[in-house]
Tab-separated table of C-alpha atoms in Angstrom:
chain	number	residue	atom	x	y	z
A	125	UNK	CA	135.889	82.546	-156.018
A	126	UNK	CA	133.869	81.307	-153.060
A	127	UNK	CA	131.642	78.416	-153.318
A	128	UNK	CA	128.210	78.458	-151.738
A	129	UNK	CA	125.978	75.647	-150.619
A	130	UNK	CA	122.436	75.380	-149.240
A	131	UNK	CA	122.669	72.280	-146.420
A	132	UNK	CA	124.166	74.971	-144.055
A	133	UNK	CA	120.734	77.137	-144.378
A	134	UNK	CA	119.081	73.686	-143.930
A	135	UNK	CA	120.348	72.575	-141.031
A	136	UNK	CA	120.230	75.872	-139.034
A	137	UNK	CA	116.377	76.282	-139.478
A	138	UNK	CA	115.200	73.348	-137.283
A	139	UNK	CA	117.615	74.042	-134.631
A	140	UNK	CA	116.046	77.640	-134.065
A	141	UNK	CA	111.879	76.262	-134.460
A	142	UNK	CA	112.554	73.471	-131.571
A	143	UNK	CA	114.344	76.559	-129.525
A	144	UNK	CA	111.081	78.239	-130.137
A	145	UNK	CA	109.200	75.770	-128.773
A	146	UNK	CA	111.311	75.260	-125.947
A	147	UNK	CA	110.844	78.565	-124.804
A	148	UNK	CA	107.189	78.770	-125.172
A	149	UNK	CA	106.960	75.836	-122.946
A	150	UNK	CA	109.240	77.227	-120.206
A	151	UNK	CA	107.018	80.142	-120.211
A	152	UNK	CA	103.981	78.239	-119.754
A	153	UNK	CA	105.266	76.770	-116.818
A	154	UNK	CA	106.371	79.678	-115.354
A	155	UNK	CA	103.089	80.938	-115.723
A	156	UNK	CA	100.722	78.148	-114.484
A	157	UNK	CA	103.034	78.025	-111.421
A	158	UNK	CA	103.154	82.103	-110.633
A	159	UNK	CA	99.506	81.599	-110.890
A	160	UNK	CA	98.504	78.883	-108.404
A	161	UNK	CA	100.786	80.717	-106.009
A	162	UNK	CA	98.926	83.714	-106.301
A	163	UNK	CA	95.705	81.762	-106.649
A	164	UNK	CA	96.979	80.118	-103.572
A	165	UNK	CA	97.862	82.786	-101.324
A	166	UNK	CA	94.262	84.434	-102.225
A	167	UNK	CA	91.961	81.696	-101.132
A	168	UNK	CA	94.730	81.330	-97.489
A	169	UNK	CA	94.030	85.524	-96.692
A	170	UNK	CA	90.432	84.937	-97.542
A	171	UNK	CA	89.448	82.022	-95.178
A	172	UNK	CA	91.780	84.191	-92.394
A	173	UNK	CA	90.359	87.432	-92.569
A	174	UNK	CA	87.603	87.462	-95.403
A	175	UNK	CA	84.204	88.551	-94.369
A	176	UNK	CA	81.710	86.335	-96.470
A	177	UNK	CA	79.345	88.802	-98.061
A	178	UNK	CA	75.578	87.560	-98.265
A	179	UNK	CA	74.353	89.682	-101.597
A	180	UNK	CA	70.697	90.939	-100.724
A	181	UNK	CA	67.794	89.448	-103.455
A	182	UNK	CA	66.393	92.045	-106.044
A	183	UNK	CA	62.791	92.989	-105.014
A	184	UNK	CA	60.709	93.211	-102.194
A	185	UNK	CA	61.207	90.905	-99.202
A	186	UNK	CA	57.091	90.598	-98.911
A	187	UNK	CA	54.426	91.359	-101.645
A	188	UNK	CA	51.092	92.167	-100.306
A	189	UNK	CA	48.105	90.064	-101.988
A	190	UNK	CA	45.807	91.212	-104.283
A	191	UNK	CA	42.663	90.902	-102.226
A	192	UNK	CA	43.771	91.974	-98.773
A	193	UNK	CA	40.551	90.521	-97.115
A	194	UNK	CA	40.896	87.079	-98.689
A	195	UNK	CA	38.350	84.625	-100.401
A	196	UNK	CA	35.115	86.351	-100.175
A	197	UNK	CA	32.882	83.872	-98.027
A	198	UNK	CA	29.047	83.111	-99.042
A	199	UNK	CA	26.075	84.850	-96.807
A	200	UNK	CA	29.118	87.488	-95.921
A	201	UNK	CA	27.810	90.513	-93.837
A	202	UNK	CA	24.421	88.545	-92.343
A	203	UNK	CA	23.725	89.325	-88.298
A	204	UNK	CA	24.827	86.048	-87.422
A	205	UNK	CA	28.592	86.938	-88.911
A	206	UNK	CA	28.284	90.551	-87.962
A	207	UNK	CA	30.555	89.494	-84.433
A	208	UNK	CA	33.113	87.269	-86.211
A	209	UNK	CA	33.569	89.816	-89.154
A	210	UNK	CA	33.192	93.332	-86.962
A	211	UNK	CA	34.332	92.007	-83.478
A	212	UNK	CA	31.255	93.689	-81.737
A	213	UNK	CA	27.401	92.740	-81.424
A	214	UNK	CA	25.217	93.762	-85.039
A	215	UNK	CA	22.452	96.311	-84.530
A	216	UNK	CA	19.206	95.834	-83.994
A	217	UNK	CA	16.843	94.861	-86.746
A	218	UNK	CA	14.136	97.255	-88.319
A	219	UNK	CA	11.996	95.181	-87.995
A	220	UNK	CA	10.659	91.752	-85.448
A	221	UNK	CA	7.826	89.238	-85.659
A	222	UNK	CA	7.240	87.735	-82.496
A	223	UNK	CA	6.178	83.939	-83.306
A	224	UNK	CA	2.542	82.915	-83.352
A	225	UNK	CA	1.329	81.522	-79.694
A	226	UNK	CA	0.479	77.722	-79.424
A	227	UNK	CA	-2.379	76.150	-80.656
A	228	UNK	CA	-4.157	74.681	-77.544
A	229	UNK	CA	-6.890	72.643	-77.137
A	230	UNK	CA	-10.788	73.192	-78.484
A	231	UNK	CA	-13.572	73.062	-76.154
A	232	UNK	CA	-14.630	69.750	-78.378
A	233	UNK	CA	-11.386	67.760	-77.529
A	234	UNK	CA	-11.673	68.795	-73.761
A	235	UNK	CA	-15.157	67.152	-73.902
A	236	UNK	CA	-14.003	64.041	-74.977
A	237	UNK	CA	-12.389	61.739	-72.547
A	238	UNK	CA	-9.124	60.058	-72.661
A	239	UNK	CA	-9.189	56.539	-73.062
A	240	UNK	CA	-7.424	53.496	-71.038
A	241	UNK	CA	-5.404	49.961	-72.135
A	242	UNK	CA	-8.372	48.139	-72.667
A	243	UNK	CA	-10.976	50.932	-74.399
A	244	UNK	CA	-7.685	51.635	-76.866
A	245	UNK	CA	-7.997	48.215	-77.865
A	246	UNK	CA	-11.122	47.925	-78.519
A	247	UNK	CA	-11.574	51.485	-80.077
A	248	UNK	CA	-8.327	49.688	-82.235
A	249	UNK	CA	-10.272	46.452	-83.302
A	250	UNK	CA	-14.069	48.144	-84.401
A	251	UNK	CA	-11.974	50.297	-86.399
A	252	UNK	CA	-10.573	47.270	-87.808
A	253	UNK	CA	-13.648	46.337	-89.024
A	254	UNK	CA	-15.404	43.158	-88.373
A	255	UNK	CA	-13.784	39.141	-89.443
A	256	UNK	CA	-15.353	37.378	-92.178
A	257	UNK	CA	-15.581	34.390	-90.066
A	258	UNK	CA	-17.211	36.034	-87.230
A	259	UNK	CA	-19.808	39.035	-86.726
A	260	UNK	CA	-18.440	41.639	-85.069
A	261	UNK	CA	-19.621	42.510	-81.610
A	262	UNK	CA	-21.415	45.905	-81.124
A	263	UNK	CA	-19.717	48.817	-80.123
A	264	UNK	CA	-19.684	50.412	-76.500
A	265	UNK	CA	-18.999	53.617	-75.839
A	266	UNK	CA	-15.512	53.957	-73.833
A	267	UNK	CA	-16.571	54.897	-70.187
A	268	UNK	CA	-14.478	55.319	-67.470
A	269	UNK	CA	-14.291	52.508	-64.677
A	270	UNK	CA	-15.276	53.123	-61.660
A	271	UNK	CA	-12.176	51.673	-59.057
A	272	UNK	CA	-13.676	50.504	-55.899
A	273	UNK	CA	-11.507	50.238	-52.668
A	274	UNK	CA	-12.190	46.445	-50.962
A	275	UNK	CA	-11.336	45.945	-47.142
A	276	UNK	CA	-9.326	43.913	-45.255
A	277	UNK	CA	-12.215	41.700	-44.349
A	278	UNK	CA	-13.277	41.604	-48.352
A	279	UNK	CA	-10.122	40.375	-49.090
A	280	UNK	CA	-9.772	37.500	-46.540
A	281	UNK	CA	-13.214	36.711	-47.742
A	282	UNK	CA	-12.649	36.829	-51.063
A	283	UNK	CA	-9.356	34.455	-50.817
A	284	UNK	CA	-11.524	31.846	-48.731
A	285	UNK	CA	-13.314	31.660	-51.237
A	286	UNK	CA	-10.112	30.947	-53.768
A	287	UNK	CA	-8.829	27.980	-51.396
A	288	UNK	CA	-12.572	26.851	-50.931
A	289	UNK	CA	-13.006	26.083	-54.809
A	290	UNK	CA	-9.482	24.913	-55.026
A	291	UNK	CA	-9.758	22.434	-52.208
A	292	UNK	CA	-13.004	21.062	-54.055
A	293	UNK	CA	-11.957	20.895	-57.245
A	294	UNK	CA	-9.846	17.697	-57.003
A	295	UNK	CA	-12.404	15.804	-55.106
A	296	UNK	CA	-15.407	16.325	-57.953
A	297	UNK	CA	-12.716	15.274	-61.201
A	298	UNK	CA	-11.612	12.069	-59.133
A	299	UNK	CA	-15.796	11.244	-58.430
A	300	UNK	CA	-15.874	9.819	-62.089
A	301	UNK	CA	-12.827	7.560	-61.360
A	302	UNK	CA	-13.999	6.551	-58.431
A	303	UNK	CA	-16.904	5.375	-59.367
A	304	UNK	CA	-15.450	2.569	-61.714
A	305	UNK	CA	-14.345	0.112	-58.743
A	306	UNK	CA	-14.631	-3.487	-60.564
A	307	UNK	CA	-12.242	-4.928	-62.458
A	308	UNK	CA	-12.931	-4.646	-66.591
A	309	UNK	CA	-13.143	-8.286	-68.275
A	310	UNK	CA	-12.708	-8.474	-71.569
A	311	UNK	CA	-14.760	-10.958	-73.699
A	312	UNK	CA	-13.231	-13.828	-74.743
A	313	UNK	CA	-13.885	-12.965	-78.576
A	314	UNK	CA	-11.840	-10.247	-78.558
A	315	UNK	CA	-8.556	-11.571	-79.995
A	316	UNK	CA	-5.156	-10.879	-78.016
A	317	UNK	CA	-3.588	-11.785	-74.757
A	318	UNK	CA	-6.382	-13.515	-72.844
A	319	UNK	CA	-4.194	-13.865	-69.605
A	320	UNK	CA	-1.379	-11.005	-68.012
A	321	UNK	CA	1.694	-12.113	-67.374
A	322	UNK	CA	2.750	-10.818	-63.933
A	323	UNK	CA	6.008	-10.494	-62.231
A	324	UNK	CA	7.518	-13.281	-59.991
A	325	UNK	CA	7.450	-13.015	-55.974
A	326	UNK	CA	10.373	-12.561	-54.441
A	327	UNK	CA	12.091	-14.872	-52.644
A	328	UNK	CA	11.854	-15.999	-48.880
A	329	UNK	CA	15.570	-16.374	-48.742
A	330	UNK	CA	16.263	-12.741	-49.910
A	331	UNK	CA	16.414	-10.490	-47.304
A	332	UNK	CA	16.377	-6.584	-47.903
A	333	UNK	CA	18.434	-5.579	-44.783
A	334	UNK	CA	21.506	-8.181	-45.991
A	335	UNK	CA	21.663	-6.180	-49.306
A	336	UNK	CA	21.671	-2.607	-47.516
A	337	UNK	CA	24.126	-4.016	-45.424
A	338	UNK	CA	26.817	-4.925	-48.092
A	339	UNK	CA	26.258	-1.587	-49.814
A	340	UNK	CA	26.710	0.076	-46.827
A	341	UNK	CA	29.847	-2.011	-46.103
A	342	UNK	CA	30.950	-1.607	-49.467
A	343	UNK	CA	30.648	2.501	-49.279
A	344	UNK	CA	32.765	2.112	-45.814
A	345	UNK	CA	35.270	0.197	-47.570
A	346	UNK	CA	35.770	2.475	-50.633
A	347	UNK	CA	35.745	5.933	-48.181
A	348	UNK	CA	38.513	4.203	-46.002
A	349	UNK	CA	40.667	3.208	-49.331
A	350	UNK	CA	40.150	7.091	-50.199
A	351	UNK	CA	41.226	7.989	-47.002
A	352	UNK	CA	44.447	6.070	-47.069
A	353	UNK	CA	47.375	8.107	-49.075
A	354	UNK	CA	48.465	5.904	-52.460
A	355	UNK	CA	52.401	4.760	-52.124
A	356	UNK	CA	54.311	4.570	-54.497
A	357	UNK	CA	53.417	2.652	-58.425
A	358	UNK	CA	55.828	-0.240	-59.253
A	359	UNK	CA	53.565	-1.278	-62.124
A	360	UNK	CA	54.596	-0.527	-65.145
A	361	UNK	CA	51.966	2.007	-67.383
A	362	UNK	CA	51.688	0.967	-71.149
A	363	UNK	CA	52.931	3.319	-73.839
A	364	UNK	CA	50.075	5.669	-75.121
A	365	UNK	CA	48.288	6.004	-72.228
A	366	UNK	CA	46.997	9.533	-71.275
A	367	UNK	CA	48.307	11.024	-67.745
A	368	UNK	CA	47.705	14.489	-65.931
A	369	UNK	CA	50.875	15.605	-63.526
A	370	UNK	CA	49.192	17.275	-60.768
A	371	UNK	CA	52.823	18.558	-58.982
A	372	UNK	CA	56.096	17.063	-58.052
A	373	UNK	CA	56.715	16.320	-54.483
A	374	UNK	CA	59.998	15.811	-52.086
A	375	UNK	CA	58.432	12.022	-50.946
A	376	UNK	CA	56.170	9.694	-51.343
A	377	UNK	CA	53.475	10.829	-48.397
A	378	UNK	CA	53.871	14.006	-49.115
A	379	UNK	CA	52.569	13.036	-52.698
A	380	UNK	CA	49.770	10.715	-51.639
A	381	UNK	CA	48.575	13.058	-49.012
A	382	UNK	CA	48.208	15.983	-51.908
A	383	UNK	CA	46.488	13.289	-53.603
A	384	UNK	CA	43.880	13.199	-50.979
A	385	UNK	CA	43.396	16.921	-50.415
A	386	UNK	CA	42.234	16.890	-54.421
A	387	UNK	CA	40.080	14.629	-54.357
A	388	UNK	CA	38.339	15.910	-51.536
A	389	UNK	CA	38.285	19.134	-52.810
A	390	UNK	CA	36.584	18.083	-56.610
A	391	UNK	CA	34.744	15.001	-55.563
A	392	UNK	CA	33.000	14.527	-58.994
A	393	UNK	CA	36.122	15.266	-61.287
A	394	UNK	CA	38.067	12.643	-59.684
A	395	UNK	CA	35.798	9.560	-60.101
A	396	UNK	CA	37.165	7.022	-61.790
A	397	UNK	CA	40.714	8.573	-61.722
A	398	UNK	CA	43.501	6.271	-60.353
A	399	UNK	CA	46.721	7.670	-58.458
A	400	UNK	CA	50.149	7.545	-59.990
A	401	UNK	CA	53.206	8.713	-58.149
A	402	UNK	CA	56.355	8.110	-59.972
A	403	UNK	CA	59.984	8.288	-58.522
A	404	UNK	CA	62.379	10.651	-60.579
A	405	UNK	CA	65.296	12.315	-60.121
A	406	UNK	CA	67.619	15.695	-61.634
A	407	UNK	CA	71.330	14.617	-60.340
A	408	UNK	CA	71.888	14.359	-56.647
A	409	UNK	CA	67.965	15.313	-56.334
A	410	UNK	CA	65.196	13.325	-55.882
A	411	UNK	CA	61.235	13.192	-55.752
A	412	UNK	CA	58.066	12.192	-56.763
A	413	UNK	CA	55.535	12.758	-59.408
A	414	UNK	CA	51.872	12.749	-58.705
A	415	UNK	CA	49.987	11.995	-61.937
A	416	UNK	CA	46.160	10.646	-62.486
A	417	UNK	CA	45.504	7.822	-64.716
A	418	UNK	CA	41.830	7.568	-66.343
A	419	UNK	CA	41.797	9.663	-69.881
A	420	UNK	CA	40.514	8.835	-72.759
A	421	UNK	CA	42.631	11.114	-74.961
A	422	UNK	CA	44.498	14.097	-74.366
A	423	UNK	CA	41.113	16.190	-75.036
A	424	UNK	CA	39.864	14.859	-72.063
A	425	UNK	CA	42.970	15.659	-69.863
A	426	UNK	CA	42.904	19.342	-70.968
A	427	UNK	CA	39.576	19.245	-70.110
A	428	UNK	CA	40.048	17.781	-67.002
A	429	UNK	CA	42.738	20.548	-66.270
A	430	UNK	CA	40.299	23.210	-67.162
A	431	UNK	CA	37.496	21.929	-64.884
A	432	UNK	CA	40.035	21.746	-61.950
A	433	UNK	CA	40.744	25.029	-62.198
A	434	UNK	CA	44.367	24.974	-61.466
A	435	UNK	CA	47.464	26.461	-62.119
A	436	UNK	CA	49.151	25.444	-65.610
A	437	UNK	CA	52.392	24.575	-63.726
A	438	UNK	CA	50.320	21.947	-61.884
A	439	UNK	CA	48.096	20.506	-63.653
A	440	UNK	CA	50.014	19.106	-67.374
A	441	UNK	CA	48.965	16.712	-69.813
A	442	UNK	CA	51.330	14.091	-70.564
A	443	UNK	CA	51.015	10.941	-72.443
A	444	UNK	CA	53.489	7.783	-71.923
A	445	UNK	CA	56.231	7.099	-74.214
């Protein structure tokens, strides 16, 4: 008699499941590839000799408004739109007024008669009424001036006349003044000075023309030391003090005769301004700097510099260091 067991039954059973699952997996792969090829070899065609395909919209391209003429303006289908709306000149209206003709003038305004500066003014201040302070004058009636035409020989008369009084005049106010010759003494009870004091005389030794002389000597002497070109400053300048460069030259003459052309040309700004000309060099190169001295501050220089009128390049406030 066989014998039968159940681990044989067992074991078999999870051998065939993982099989199962094997398979299933193999065929998913198999799939997934097979269908990127295709997917694949679809989108490589498509790009070659595909025709894209633009679907067309449902509906109508255009849909025609409601109110074909649009908004519905105010004081639409008046004469004065009939050419904008129609394109063409309106009709004639039943029915014209022609407009009433101008008022003119009655024959009691023509009598009156137009009035000047001077009767306007004084038509102007009796309407006014009268000042409490002071009656007011009577009325006259506005009449028109009569213009007379004067001659030559009315004229000439008539402006001998003018130089006549004028020449007089001075002669009658003085008659009063002159009349007053003496001297007026004052009584001795009056209090105050009872005696003027009166300048001294000059002295016998002074003699005018000596004075004149010197001044005149002195003015030589100051126009010849304008005239003669500043050299070159040894002394030295103390820090702070306020300078305007007025150009840099190749020498020393050069400098002092641009010195001199200045201040000939701006007499008044150059008073009291004093000539420095500096020696400085860039390397191999050398020259000269012409600078005033004579500022109060560096307001003043800029001022200066202003008033001079120069160019900026040649005219630079600088202060020493």
């Amino acid at each position: 008699m066989a014998d039968f067991t159940h681990d044989a039954a067992a074991e078999r059973e999870p051998l065939r499941l993982g099989q199962m699952v094997q398979y299933a997996g193999a065929a998913v792969s198999l799939a997934l590839v097979v269908g990127i090829g295709i997917w694949g070899y679809r989108m490589v065609m498509r790009d070659v000799s595909g025709i894209p395909v633009v679907k067309a919209m449902e509906g109508p391209m255009r849909v025609a408004p409601t109110d074909p003429g649009g908004e519905v303006a105010p004081h639409l289908g008046l004469s004065v739109n009939a050419i904008a709306a129609e394109g063409g000149t309106a009709p004639p209206e039943d029915r014209l007024v022609l407009a009433p003709p101008q008022t003119g003038l009655t024959p009691e305004d023509l009598a009156a008669q137009p009035l000047d500066g001077n009767d306007a003014v004084a038509r102007a201040e009796a309407e006014a009424g009268p000042t409490p302070s002071s009656p007011a004058p009577p009325v006259v009636p506005a009449t028109q001036p009569e213009r007379q035409t004067l001659t030559e020989e009315q004229i000439k008369a008539l402006a001998d006349e003018i130089a006549a009084a004028a020449a007089t005049a001075p002669g009658d106010a003085a008659a009063p003044a002159a009349t007053q010759t003496g001297p007026v003494i004052i009584p001795a009870s009056v209090p105050g000075v009872a005696r003027s004091l009166r300048p001294l005389e000059r002295p016998q030794g002074l003699a005018p023309g000596a004075v004149a002389v010197e001044a005149a000597a002195s003015g030589l002497s100051a126009a010849a030391a304008r005239q003669t070109p500043p050299g070159l400053t040894t002394t030295p300048i103390p820090a702070g003090t306020v300078l305007v460069q007025l150009g840099a030259f190749p020498s020393v003459e050069v400098a002092g005769h641009e010195w001199l052309r200045i201040a000939a040309g701006a007499p008044d700004y150059m008073t009291g301004k004093d000539p420095v000309i500096l020696e400085a060099g860039t390397g191999a190169r050398t020259f000269y700097r012409l600078r005033a001295k004579g500022f109060a501050d560096m307001g003043d220089a800029r001022r200066f510099c202003a008033a001079m009128n120069l160019d900026p390049t040649q005219c630079i406030p600088v202060m020493v260091h």
